[in-house]
Coordinates of C-alpha atoms and ligand atoms in Angstrom, one line a residue:
M13 CA 14.8 -27.2 8.5
T14 CA 11.4 -25.6 9.0
A15 CA 8.2 -26.2 7.1
S16 CA 8.7 -23.0 5.3
D17 CA 12.0 -24.3 3.8
K18 CA 10.2 -27.3 2.5
I19 CA 7.1 -25.7 1.0
V20 CA 7.8 -23.2 -1.6
D21 CA 4.5 -22.9 -3.2
F22 CA 0.8 -22.4 -2.2
S23 CA -0.3 -25.0 -4.7
S24 CA 1.5 -27.7 -2.8
L25 CA -0.9 -27.0 0.1
A26 CA -4.3 -28.6 -0.4
L27 CA -6.3 -25.4 -0.4
A28 CA -9.6 -25.1 -2.2
P29 CA -8.9 -24.0 -5.9
G30 CA -11.0 -20.8 -5.5
L31 CA -8.8 -19.7 -2.7
L32 CA -5.6 -20.4 -4.6
K33 CA -7.0 -18.3 -7.4
A34 CA -7.7 -15.4 -5.1
I35 CA -4.3 -15.4 -3.4
Q36 CA -2.7 -15.6 -6.8
A37 CA -4.7 -12.5 -7.9
M38 CA -3.6 -10.8 -4.7
G39 CA 0.0 -11.3 -5.7
Y40 CA 1.1 -13.6 -2.9
E41 CA 4.0 -15.7 -4.2
V42 CA 4.9 -18.1 -1.4
P43 CA 3.4 -18.9 2.0
T44 CA 5.0 -17.0 4.9
P45 CA 6.6 -19.2 7.5
I46 CA 3.6 -19.2 9.8
Q47 CA 1.4 -20.0 6.8
A48 CA 3.6 -22.9 5.7
E49 CA 3.4 -24.4 9.2
A50 CA -0.1 -23.6 10.2
I51 CA -2.1 -24.4 7.0
P52 CA -1.5 -28.2 6.8
P53 CA -2.5 -29.0 10.4
L54 CA -5.5 -26.7 10.3
L55 CA -6.6 -28.2 7.0
E56 CA -6.6 -31.6 8.7
G57 CA -8.8 -30.3 11.4
N58 CA -6.2 -30.0 14.2
D59 CA -6.3 -27.4 16.9
L60 CA -3.4 -25.0 16.8
L61 CA -1.5 -22.8 19.2
G62 CA 0.4 -20.2 17.2
Q63 CA 2.8 -17.7 18.6
A64 CA 3.0 -14.9 16.0
Q65 CA 2.9 -11.2 15.6
T66 CA 0.8 -9.1 13.4
G67 CA 2.5 -8.7 10.0
T68 CA 3.6 -12.4 9.8
G69 CA 0.7 -13.3 7.6
K70 CA -1.2 -15.0 10.4
T71 CA -4.6 -14.0 9.1
A72 CA -4.2 -16.0 6.0
A73 CA -2.6 -18.8 8.0
F74 CA -6.0 -19.5 9.6
A75 CA -8.4 -18.0 7.1
L76 CA -7.2 -20.1 4.1
P77 CA -7.4 -23.5 5.7
L78 CA -10.7 -22.8 7.5
L79 CA -12.3 -21.4 4.4
S80 CA -11.2 -24.5 2.5
R81 CA -13.2 -26.6 5.0
L82 CA -16.5 -24.6 4.6
D83 CA -19.6 -26.7 4.1
N84 CA -21.6 -25.0 1.2
K85 CA -24.9 -26.3 2.4
Q86 CA -24.8 -25.2 6.0
K87 CA -26.8 -22.0 6.7
S88 CA -25.6 -21.2 10.3
P89 CA -22.2 -19.6 11.0
Q90 CA -19.3 -22.0 10.6
I91 CA -16.3 -19.9 11.6
L92 CA -16.1 -17.5 14.5
V93 CA -13.0 -15.3 14.9
L94 CA -12.7 -13.3 18.1
A95 CA -10.5 -10.2 17.9
P96 CA -9.7 -7.7 20.6
T97 CA -10.6 -4.5 18.7
R98 CA -13.0 -3.2 16.2
E99 CA -10.1 -2.3 13.9
L100 CA -8.7 -5.8 14.0
A101 CA -12.1 -7.3 13.5
L102 CA -12.7 -5.2 10.4
Q103 CA -9.3 -6.0 9.0
V104 CA -9.7 -9.7 9.5
A105 CA -13.2 -9.6 8.0
E106 CA -11.8 -7.7 5.0
A107 CA -9.0 -10.3 4.6
F108 CA -11.6 -13.1 4.7
Q109 CA -13.6 -11.3 2.0
S110 CA -10.6 -11.0 -0.2
Y111 CA -9.5 -14.6 0.2
A112 CA -13.1 -15.8 -0.4
S113 CA -13.7 -13.6 -3.4
Q114 CA -13.9 -16.6 -5.7
L115 CA -16.2 -18.6 -3.5
P116 CA -19.9 -18.7 -4.3
S117 CA -22.4 -16.8 -2.1
F118 CA -19.9 -16.2 0.6
H119 CA -20.7 -13.8 3.5
V120 CA -18.4 -12.6 6.3
L121 CA -19.9 -10.4 9.0
P122 CA -17.9 -8.2 11.4
L123 CA -19.7 -7.7 14.7
Y124 CA -18.3 -5.0 17.0
G125 CA -19.6 -2.6 19.6
G126 CA -20.5 0.9 18.5
Q127 CA -22.3 -0.3 15.4
S128 CA -26.0 -0.3 15.3
I129 CA -27.4 -3.6 16.6
G130 CA -30.4 -3.3 14.2
L131 CA -28.1 -3.3 11.2
Q132 CA -26.2 -6.3 12.6
L133 CA -29.4 -8.2 13.2
R134 CA -30.4 -7.6 9.5
Q135 CA -27.0 -8.7 8.3
L136 CA -27.1 -11.8 10.5
Q137 CA -30.2 -12.9 8.5
R138 CA -28.1 -13.2 5.4
N139 CA -26.6 -16.4 6.7
P140 CA -22.9 -15.4 7.0
Q141 CA -20.6 -18.4 7.1
V142 CA -17.9 -16.4 9.0
I143 CA -18.4 -14.0 11.9
V144 CA -15.5 -11.9 13.0
G145 CA -16.3 -10.1 16.2
T146 CA -15.2 -8.5 19.4
P147 CA -16.1 -10.6 22.5
G148 CA -18.6 -8.2 24.0
R149 CA -20.8 -7.8 20.9
V150 CA -20.6 -11.5 20.1
M151 CA -21.8 -12.3 23.6
D152 CA -24.6 -9.8 23.2
H153 CA -25.9 -11.5 20.0
L154 CA -25.5 -14.9 21.6
R155 CA -27.7 -13.8 24.5
R156 CA -30.3 -12.3 22.2
K157 CA -30.2 -15.6 20.2
S158 CA -29.6 -13.6 17.1
L159 CA -26.5 -15.6 16.7
T160 CA -26.1 -19.3 17.3
L161 CA -22.9 -21.3 17.5
K162 CA -24.6 -24.6 17.3
G163 CA -23.2 -25.4 13.8
L164 CA -19.8 -23.8 14.5
R165 CA -16.9 -25.8 13.0
S166 CA -13.9 -23.5 13.9
L167 CA -13.2 -20.9 16.5
V168 CA -10.2 -18.6 16.2
L169 CA -8.8 -16.4 19.0
D170 CA -6.7 -13.7 17.3
E171 CA -4.3 -11.6 19.4
A172 CA -5.3 -13.6 22.5
D173 CA -2.8 -11.7 24.7
E174 CA -4.5 -8.4 23.8
M175 CA -7.9 -9.8 24.7
L176 CA -6.4 -10.8 28.0
N177 CA -5.0 -7.3 28.5
M178 CA -8.4 -5.9 27.8
G179 CA -10.1 -8.1 30.3
F180 CA -12.0 -10.3 27.9
I181 CA -10.9 -13.6 29.2
E182 CA -14.1 -14.5 31.1
D183 CA -16.2 -13.5 28.1
I184 CA -14.1 -15.7 25.9
E185 CA -14.6 -18.7 28.2
W186 CA -18.3 -18.1 28.1
I187 CA -18.3 -17.9 24.3
F188 CA -16.4 -21.2 24.2
D189 CA -19.1 -22.8 26.2
Q190 CA -21.7 -21.9 23.6
A191 CA -19.9 -23.7 20.8
P192 CA -20.1 -27.4 20.2
P193 CA -17.4 -29.4 22.0
E194 CA -16.1 -30.9 18.7
R195 CA -15.2 -27.5 17.2
Q196 CA -11.7 -26.9 16.0
V197 CA -9.8 -24.1 17.8
A198 CA -6.9 -21.9 16.6
L199 CA -5.4 -19.6 19.1
F200 CA -2.9 -16.9 18.0
S201 CA -1.0 -14.7 20.4
A202 CA 2.2 -12.6 20.1
T203 CA 3.2 -13.6 23.7
M204 CA 2.1 -16.6 25.8
P205 CA 1.4 -15.5 29.3
D206 CA 0.1 -18.1 31.8
A207 CA -3.5 -17.1 31.5
I208 CA -3.4 -17.8 27.8
R209 CA -1.6 -21.1 28.3
R210 CA -4.4 -22.0 30.8
I211 CA -7.1 -21.3 28.2
A212 CA -5.2 -23.3 25.7
R213 CA -4.9 -26.3 28.0
K214 CA -8.6 -26.2 28.8
Q215 CA -10.0 -25.5 25.3
L216 CA -7.6 -26.9 22.8
R217 CA -7.2 -30.6 22.1
N218 CA -3.7 -31.9 21.3
P219 CA -2.9 -28.6 19.6
I220 CA 0.0 -28.3 17.2
E221 CA 2.3 -25.6 18.5
I222 CA 3.9 -23.2 16.2
K223 CA 6.2 -20.4 16.9
V224 CA 7.7 -18.2 14.2
K225 CA 11.3 -18.9 15.1
N226 CA 13.7 -16.1 15.9
K227 CA 17.1 -17.4 15.0
T228 CA 19.9 -15.3 16.3
E229 CA 21.8 -13.6 13.6
T230 CA 24.0 -10.6 13.6
V231 CA 24.4 -8.1 10.8
T232 CA 27.1 -5.6 11.6
T233 CA 28.5 -4.3 8.3
I234 CA 25.2 -2.7 7.3
D235 CA 24.1 0.6 8.5
Q236 CA 20.4 -0.1 9.4
S237 CA 17.6 2.3 10.2
H238 CA 13.9 2.3 10.3
C239 CA 11.2 4.9 9.9
V240 CA 7.5 4.7 11.0
V241 CA 5.3 5.5 8.1
T242 CA 1.6 4.8 7.3
R243 CA 0.6 2.8 4.3
H244 CA -0.5 5.6 2.2
H245 CA 2.5 7.8 2.9
K246 CA 5.0 5.1 1.9
M247 CA 5.5 6.3 -1.7
D248 CA 5.9 9.9 -0.7
A249 CA 8.4 8.8 2.0
L250 CA 10.3 6.8 -0.5
T251 CA 10.6 9.4 -3.2
R252 CA 11.7 11.9 -0.6
L253 CA 14.4 9.7 0.7
L254 CA 15.6 8.8 -2.8
E255 CA 15.8 12.5 -3.6
V256 CA 18.1 13.4 -0.8
E257 CA 20.1 10.1 -0.4
S258 CA 22.9 9.4 -2.8
F259 CA 22.9 5.8 -3.8
D260 CA 24.5 3.6 -6.4
G261 CA 22.3 0.5 -6.9
M262 CA 19.2 -0.1 -4.8
I263 CA 16.9 -3.0 -4.2
I264 CA 13.4 -2.3 -2.8
F265 CA 11.5 -5.2 -1.2
V266 CA 7.7 -5.4 -1.3
R267 CA 5.4 -8.2 -0.3
T268 CA 3.5 -9.0 -3.5
K269 CA 4.1 -9.3 -7.2
T270 CA 1.5 -6.6 -7.8
A271 CA 3.4 -4.2 -5.6
T272 CA 6.6 -4.7 -7.5
V273 CA 5.0 -3.5 -10.6
E274 CA 3.1 -0.7 -8.9
V275 CA 6.1 0.7 -7.0
A276 CA 8.5 0.4 -9.9
G277 CA 5.9 2.2 -12.1
K278 CA 5.6 5.0 -9.7
L279 CA 9.3 5.4 -9.3
E280 CA 9.7 5.5 -13.1
A281 CA 7.1 8.2 -13.2
H282 CA 9.2 10.1 -10.8
G283 CA 12.2 9.8 -13.1
F284 CA 14.1 7.0 -11.5
A285 CA 15.5 4.1 -13.5
A286 CA 13.5 1.4 -11.8
E287 CA 12.1 -2.0 -12.8
A288 CA 10.1 -4.8 -11.2
L289 CA 11.6 -8.2 -10.5
N290 CA 9.0 -10.9 -9.6
G291 CA 8.0 -14.5 -9.9
D292 CA 5.8 -13.8 -12.9
M293 CA 8.8 -13.1 -15.0
N294 CA 10.6 -16.0 -16.6
Q295 CA 14.2 -16.7 -15.9
T296 CA 15.5 -14.9 -19.0
M297 CA 13.5 -11.7 -18.2
R298 CA 14.8 -11.8 -14.6
E299 CA 18.4 -12.3 -15.7
R300 CA 18.0 -9.4 -18.1
T301 CA 16.8 -7.1 -15.4
V302 CA 19.6 -8.1 -13.0
K303 CA 22.1 -7.6 -15.9
R304 CA 20.8 -4.1 -16.5
L305 CA 21.2 -3.3 -12.8
K306 CA 24.8 -4.6 -12.9
A307 CA 25.5 -2.5 -16.0
G308 CA 24.1 0.6 -14.5
Q309 CA 21.3 0.9 -17.0
L310 CA 19.0 0.5 -14.1
D311 CA 19.5 1.9 -10.6
I312 CA 16.6 0.4 -8.7
I313 CA 15.0 -3.1 -8.6
V314 CA 11.7 -3.5 -6.9
A315 CA 11.4 -7.2 -5.9
T316 CA 9.7 -9.8 -3.8
D317 CA 11.8 -12.0 -1.5
V318 CA 11.4 -15.0 -3.9
A319 CA 12.5 -13.1 -7.0
A320 CA 15.5 -11.6 -5.3
R321 CA 16.8 -14.9 -3.8
G322 CA 20.5 -15.2 -4.3
L323 CA 20.8 -11.9 -6.0
D324 CA 24.4 -10.8 -5.7
V325 CA 25.2 -7.4 -7.3
E326 CA 28.1 -5.5 -5.9
R327 CA 26.7 -2.1 -6.7
I328 CA 23.7 -2.5 -4.4
S329 CA 24.5 0.2 -1.9
H330 CA 21.0 0.4 -0.4
V331 CA 18.2 -2.0 0.5
V332 CA 14.8 -0.6 1.3
N333 CA 12.2 -2.7 3.0
Y334 CA 9.2 -0.9 1.6
D335 CA 7.0 -3.6 3.2
I336 CA 8.3 -5.0 6.4
P337 CA 9.2 -8.7 5.9
N338 CA 6.8 -11.3 7.4
D339 CA 9.5 -12.8 9.5
P340 CA 12.8 -11.7 10.9
E341 CA 14.9 -14.2 8.9
S342 CA 13.7 -12.7 5.7
Y343 CA 14.9 -9.4 7.0
V344 CA 18.4 -10.7 7.4
H345 CA 18.4 -12.2 3.9
R346 CA 17.1 -9.1 2.4
I347 CA 19.6 -6.7 3.9
G348 CA 22.4 -9.1 3.0
R349 CA 21.8 -8.0 -0.6
T350 CA 23.9 -4.9 0.2
G351 CA 27.3 -4.6 1.8
R352 CA 28.6 -7.1 -0.8
A353 CA 32.3 -7.6 -1.5
G354 CA 33.5 -5.9 1.7
R355 CA 31.6 -2.7 0.9
T356 CA 29.4 -0.9 3.4
G357 CA 25.7 -0.9 2.7
K358 CA 22.6 0.9 4.0
A359 CA 19.3 -0.7 4.9
L360 CA 16.2 1.1 5.6
L361 CA 13.0 -0.4 6.9
F362 CA 9.5 1.1 6.6
V363 CA 7.3 0.2 9.6
Q364 CA 3.6 0.9 9.8
P365 CA 2.4 1.9 13.2
R366 CA 0.7 -1.4 13.8
E367 CA 3.8 -3.4 12.8
R368 CA 6.0 -2.2 15.6
G369 CA 5.9 -5.6 17.2
L370 CA 7.5 -7.1 14.1
L371 CA 10.3 -4.5 14.3
K372 CA 10.9 -5.6 17.9
A373 CA 11.1 -9.2 16.7
I374 CA 13.7 -8.3 14.0
E375 CA 15.7 -6.4 16.6
R376 CA 15.7 -9.4 18.9
T377 CA 16.7 -11.7 16.0
T378 CA 19.6 -9.5 14.8
R379 CA 20.5 -8.7 18.4
Q380 CA 20.8 -5.0 17.7
P381 CA 18.6 -2.0 17.7
I382 CA 17.5 -0.6 14.4
P383 CA 17.6 3.2 15.1
A384 CA 14.7 5.4 13.9
I385 CA 15.4 8.1 11.4
N386 CA 13.2 11.0 10.4
L387 CA 12.0 11.5 6.9
P388 CA 13.4 14.5 5.2
T389 CA 11.2 17.4 6.2
A390 CA 9.7 19.8 3.7
D391 CA 12.4 22.3 4.6
D392 CA 15.2 19.7 4.0
L393 CA 13.7 18.9 0.6
S394 CA 13.4 22.6 -0.3
E395 CA 16.9 23.3 0.6
H396 CA 18.1 20.3 -1.3
R397 CA 16.3 21.3 -4.4
I398 CA 17.5 24.9 -4.2
D399 CA 21.1 23.7 -3.6
R400 CA 20.9 21.6 -6.7
F401 CA 19.5 24.4 -8.7
V402 CA 22.3 26.7 -7.6
D403 CA 24.9 24.1 -8.5
M404 CA 23.3 23.7 -11.9
L405 CA 23.4 27.5 -12.4
R406 CA 27.0 27.7 -11.3
E407 CA 28.0 25.0 -13.7
T408 CA 26.0 26.5 -16.6
L409 CA 27.6 29.9 -16.0
S410 CA 31.1 28.5 -15.9
E411 CA 30.8 26.0 -18.8
Q412 CA 28.2 27.1 -21.3
D413 CA 28.6 29.7 -24.0
L414 CA 25.7 32.0 -23.1
D415 CA 26.2 34.8 -25.6
F416 CA 23.0 34.3 -27.4
Y417 CA 21.1 34.1 -24.2
Y418 CA 22.6 37.3 -22.8
R419 CA 21.5 39.1 -25.9
L420 CA 18.1 37.6 -25.6
V421 CA 17.6 38.6 -22.0
S422 CA 18.8 42.1 -22.8
R423 CA 16.2 42.2 -25.6
I424 CA 13.5 41.1 -23.3
E425 CA 14.5 43.6 -20.7
K426 CA 14.1 46.4 -23.2
E427 CA 11.0 45.2 -24.9
Q428 CA 9.2 44.3 -21.7
E429 CA 10.6 47.3 -19.8
T430 CA 11.5 45.0 -17.0
S431 CA 14.7 44.2 -15.1
A432 CA 17.1 41.2 -15.5
L433 CA 16.2 40.3 -11.9
D434 CA 12.5 40.1 -12.8
I435 CA 13.3 37.9 -15.7
A436 CA 15.6 35.7 -13.6
A437 CA 12.8 35.3 -10.9
A438 CA 10.3 34.3 -13.6
L439 CA 12.7 31.8 -15.1
T440 CA 13.5 30.4 -11.7
F441 CA 9.7 30.0 -11.1
L442 CA 9.2 28.2 -14.4
S443 CA 12.2 25.9 -13.9
Q444 CA 10.8 24.4 -10.7
K445 CA 7.2 23.8 -11.8
T446 CA 7.3 20.1 -11.9
R447 CA 9.4 19.8 -8.8
P448 CA 8.6 22.9 -6.7
F449 CA 11.1 24.5 -4.4
I450 CA 8.3 25.0 -1.8
V451 CA 7.4 21.5 -0.6
D452 CA 4.3 20.5 1.3
E453 CA 4.9 18.9 4.7
L454 CA 3.9 15.2 4.9
E455 CA 1.3 14.5 7.6
K456 CA 2.9 13.1 10.8
P457 CA 2.8 9.4 11.1
V458 CA -0.5 8.3 12.7
R459 CA -0.8 7.8 16.4
K460 CA -0.7 4.3 17.7
G461 CA -4.2 2.8 17.7
R462 CA -5.5 5.0 14.9
N463 CA -8.1 3.2 12.8
E464 CA -5.9 1.5 10.2
R465 CA -9.0 0.8 8.1
Q466 CA -9.4 4.4 7.4
E467 CA -5.9 4.4 6.2
R468 CA -6.6 1.6 3.8
S469 CA -9.7 3.1 2.5
T470 CA -7.9 6.4 1.7
E471 CA -5.2 4.4 0.0
K472 CA -7.6 2.8 -2.3
S473 CA -8.6 6.1 -3.8
D474 CA -6.5 7.5 -6.7
F475 CA -7.3 10.9 -5.3
G476 CA -6.8 10.2 -1.7
K477 CA -3.5 11.8 -1.4
R478 CA -3.9 15.6 -1.5
P479 CA -7.0 16.8 -3.1
K480 CA -6.8 20.0 -1.3
K481 CA -8.0 22.1 -4.1
T482 CA -11.1 20.6 -5.6
S483 CA -12.1 23.8 -7.3
H484 CA -9.8 25.6 -9.6
K485 CA -9.6 28.5 -11.9
R486 CA -8.1 28.2 -15.3
D487 CA -4.8 30.0 -15.6
N488 CA -5.3 32.0 -18.8
S489 CA -1.7 32.8 -19.3
V490 CA -0.8 29.1 -20.0
P491 CA -0.9 27.7 -23.5
F492 CA -2.9 24.5 -23.5
E493 CA -3.2 21.5 -25.7
T494 CA -6.1 19.0 -25.7
Y495 CA -5.8 15.5 -24.5
R496 CA -8.3 12.7 -24.8
L497 CA -8.9 10.5 -21.7
E498 CA -10.7 7.1 -22.0
V499 CA -13.1 7.7 -19.2
G500 CA -16.4 9.4 -19.7
E501 CA -20.0 9.9 -18.7
K502 CA -20.9 6.2 -18.9
H503 CA -18.3 5.5 -16.3
E504 CA -19.8 8.2 -14.1
A505 CA -16.6 10.2 -14.0
S506 CA -16.9 13.8 -12.6
P507 CA -14.7 16.7 -13.6
R508 CA -13.7 16.9 -9.9
E509 CA -12.3 13.4 -10.1
I510 CA -10.5 13.9 -13.3
V511 CA -9.0 17.2 -12.1
G512 CA -8.1 15.6 -8.8
A513 CA -6.4 12.6 -10.4
I514 CA -4.4 14.7 -12.9
A515 CA -3.4 17.3 -10.4
N516 CA -2.3 14.8 -7.8
E517 CA -0.6 12.3 -10.2
A518 CA 1.1 14.9 -12.4
G519 CA 1.9 17.3 -9.5
L520 CA 0.1 20.0 -11.4
D521 CA -1.6 22.9 -9.8
G522 CA -5.4 22.8 -10.4
Q523 CA -5.1 26.1 -12.3
M524 CA -2.8 24.5 -14.8
I525 CA -5.7 22.4 -16.0
G526 CA -7.9 24.0 -18.6
R527 CA -11.3 23.1 -19.9
I528 CA -12.8 19.7 -19.3
D529 CA -15.5 18.2 -21.5
I530 CA -16.9 14.9 -20.4
R531 CA -18.4 13.0 -23.3
E532 CA -20.2 9.7 -23.5
D533 CA -17.2 7.3 -23.4
H534 CA -14.3 9.7 -23.2
S535 CA -13.3 13.1 -22.0
L536 CA -11.3 16.0 -23.3
V537 CA -9.1 18.0 -21.1
E538 CA -6.8 20.9 -21.7
L539 CA -3.3 20.6 -20.2
P540 CA -0.3 22.8 -20.5
V541 CA 1.7 22.5 -23.7
G542 CA 4.9 20.3 -23.5
M543 CA 4.0 17.7 -20.8
P544 CA 7.2 16.0 -19.7
K545 CA 7.5 12.4 -21.1
D546 CA 7.7 10.8 -17.7
I547 CA 4.5 12.5 -16.5
Y548 CA 2.7 11.6 -19.7
Q549 CA 3.7 8.0 -19.3
H550 CA 2.6 8.0 -15.7
L551 CA -0.8 9.7 -16.4
R552 CA -1.5 7.1 -19.1
R553 CA -1.5 4.5 -16.4
V554 CA -3.7 6.4 -13.9
F555 CA -7.2 5.0 -13.3
V556 CA -10.3 7.0 -12.7
R557 CA -13.5 5.2 -12.0
G558 CA -11.8 1.9 -12.9
Q559 CA -10.8 3.2 -16.3
R560 CA -7.2 3.6 -17.4
L561 CA -6.9 7.2 -18.6
D562 CA -4.7 6.1 -21.5
L563 CA -4.5 9.8 -22.5
H564 CA -3.2 11.0 -25.8
L565 CA -3.2 14.3 -27.7
S566 CA -6.4 15.0 -29.5
E567 CA -7.5 17.2 -32.4
E568 CA -10.9 17.7 -30.8
T569 CA -11.7 20.8 -28.8
P570 CA -13.5 20.8 -25.5
S571 CA -16.8 22.7 -25.5
N572 CA -16.6 26.1 -24.0
E573 CA -18.7 25.1 -21.0
R574 CA -16.6 23.3 -18.4
Q575 CA -19.2 20.6 -17.6
S576 CA -20.2 17.1 -18.4
R577 CA -23.3 16.4 -20.5
K578 CA -25.0 15.2 -17.4
K579 CA -28.1 17.0 -16.6
G580 CA -29.5 18.6 -13.5
K581 CA -27.7 18.5 -10.2
G582 CA -24.5 17.2 -11.5
K583 CA -24.2 19.9 -14.0
K584 CA -24.8 22.7 -11.5
K585 CA -22.4 21.2 -9.1
R586 CA -19.7 21.0 -11.7
K587 CA -20.2 24.5 -12.8
K588 CA -19.8 25.6 -9.3
E589 CA -16.6 23.6 -9.0
K590 CA -15.1 25.4 -11.9
S591 CA -16.0 28.9 -11.0
Ligands
AMP30 P1 -1.1 -10.3 8.9 O1 0.0 -10.7 9.7 O2 -2.1 -11.3 8.7 O3 -1.7 -9.0 9.3 O4 -0.5 -10.0 7.4 C1 0.4 -9.0 7.1 C2 0.4 -8.6 5.7 O5 1.0 -9.6 4.9 C3 -1.0 -8.4 5.0 O6 -0.9 -7.2 4.3 C4 -1.1 -9.5 4.1 O7 -1.9 -9.2 3.0 C5 0.3 -9.9 3.7 N1 0.5 -11.3 3.4 C6 0.0 -12.4 4.1 N2 0.4 -13.5 3.5 C7 1.2 -13.1 2.5 C8 2.0 -13.9 1.5 N3 2.0 -15.2 1.5 N4 2.7 -13.2 0.6 C9 2.7 -11.9 0.6 N5 2.0 -11.1 1.5 C10 1.3 -11.7 2.4

């Protein structure tokens, strides 16, 4: 039995209440194995030697207990995290910021090479409690005496083996010497080469050793595959796969409760019968959802590990690991939800470029390679859509009574002096507007080592996905109706943002959006008549400038000018956008 089996709940760990609140808001349900094992000894002030990969939740495993031990009165830095790269330093600093979001006057400062020293000097004066830095730049500040480790309580080495590979070992030893001897040390490394063991022997006092265990398990009846995809392409990747793959029941695993709702909502908007299953739902609600899946009223459940525990539904033909599990054992449990009752099942794993280490750990645990598959290309998707369209036509031609329509087309031919072929082409065009036959190619997965922070920041934006056309002309041939959106001038929304959000989220061409009138607390926008229900429901839930659009049909009419009431520069800019 591991600590993770015993502890099922963050609240049973003695973390500061503000931290518990923050992780709850982030949707974490239970500690990952490394967290369950590392948090208690770190809270007690022990040193720790942890063998764990990125993706196991190791950042929270050290951040949460160390933050719990902060002294509110102390002005000088109390926690120093050393990380091998700027990207990791930024990520860890961001994680600290999120975990400490409920703590009063908390500051975390990333210090890395390449950023202006002057700026860092100013930021150091704000008395950050936590410094996350690359060894070179931290040394630099220590030498300049702009940073002191005199009051340091904890020192963390993150990805120590990477620091070793990058030749930072001597710098690290030097930094250790600047910290008080009684500091607490946590050292995390994916592998434990001798040089790291040596540092551990020299710098750590009676460390608790933790290794995320790799139990050997084999899973043979399930057809497994993985695909490397960046965070902000996951949803596109998923919908593409769902479109071409035939499945019966599906369970999609994500990391957080928030993600269950988000992913299920997006799938619903794409027309899939999907629902979330998470620990916020009471037992009756959960049972109802599972029943609906069994009965075929639902095809997809989006769940966290905890909520899906023990789920046994024969019709689950597919398991998708939308977020890679934090440890290999969870992977084995997750994919065991398919291939029930002697059936064969399929399991697909999304791996972000930086999570490749975790994929390797899963392969070691299951003792079999998980082959890579390619996402359906734009051409595959086009072909699939056209094939389906042709099937539908064939079926309609053979099964429907079309007399009235033959007469109607003949009439249009005559009246419009056009050919049946022209009419068929126009109808074909209209039929594919919400799901076009010509599909954009997804960007290739990022190269290894690309700045993941950029990825994150794009993802945060509602309009980050493909705002290729920011300017658009109104398509005068389309009949419009006016919708009211609950975002306006006081929220500083611009027409560009509104057009971008609607175009991206509804899959509409910019030209299909009519006039926009931004008023004080709401906006009016013209959209093509007859918006499909699923798109309408989806758009209602889209946020612009932190406001839910909550759109609904309105009797009001947008002013003729396509502009907001903002004066001056904004007005001009917007006019230009619309021209
Ligand atoms: P890390 O290994 O620290 O890079 O964490 C990997 C991912 O797991 C991050 O996206 C974290 O936000 C997420 N994560 C960490 N702990 C938990 C948890 N207890 N439950 C759900 N997600 C978590």
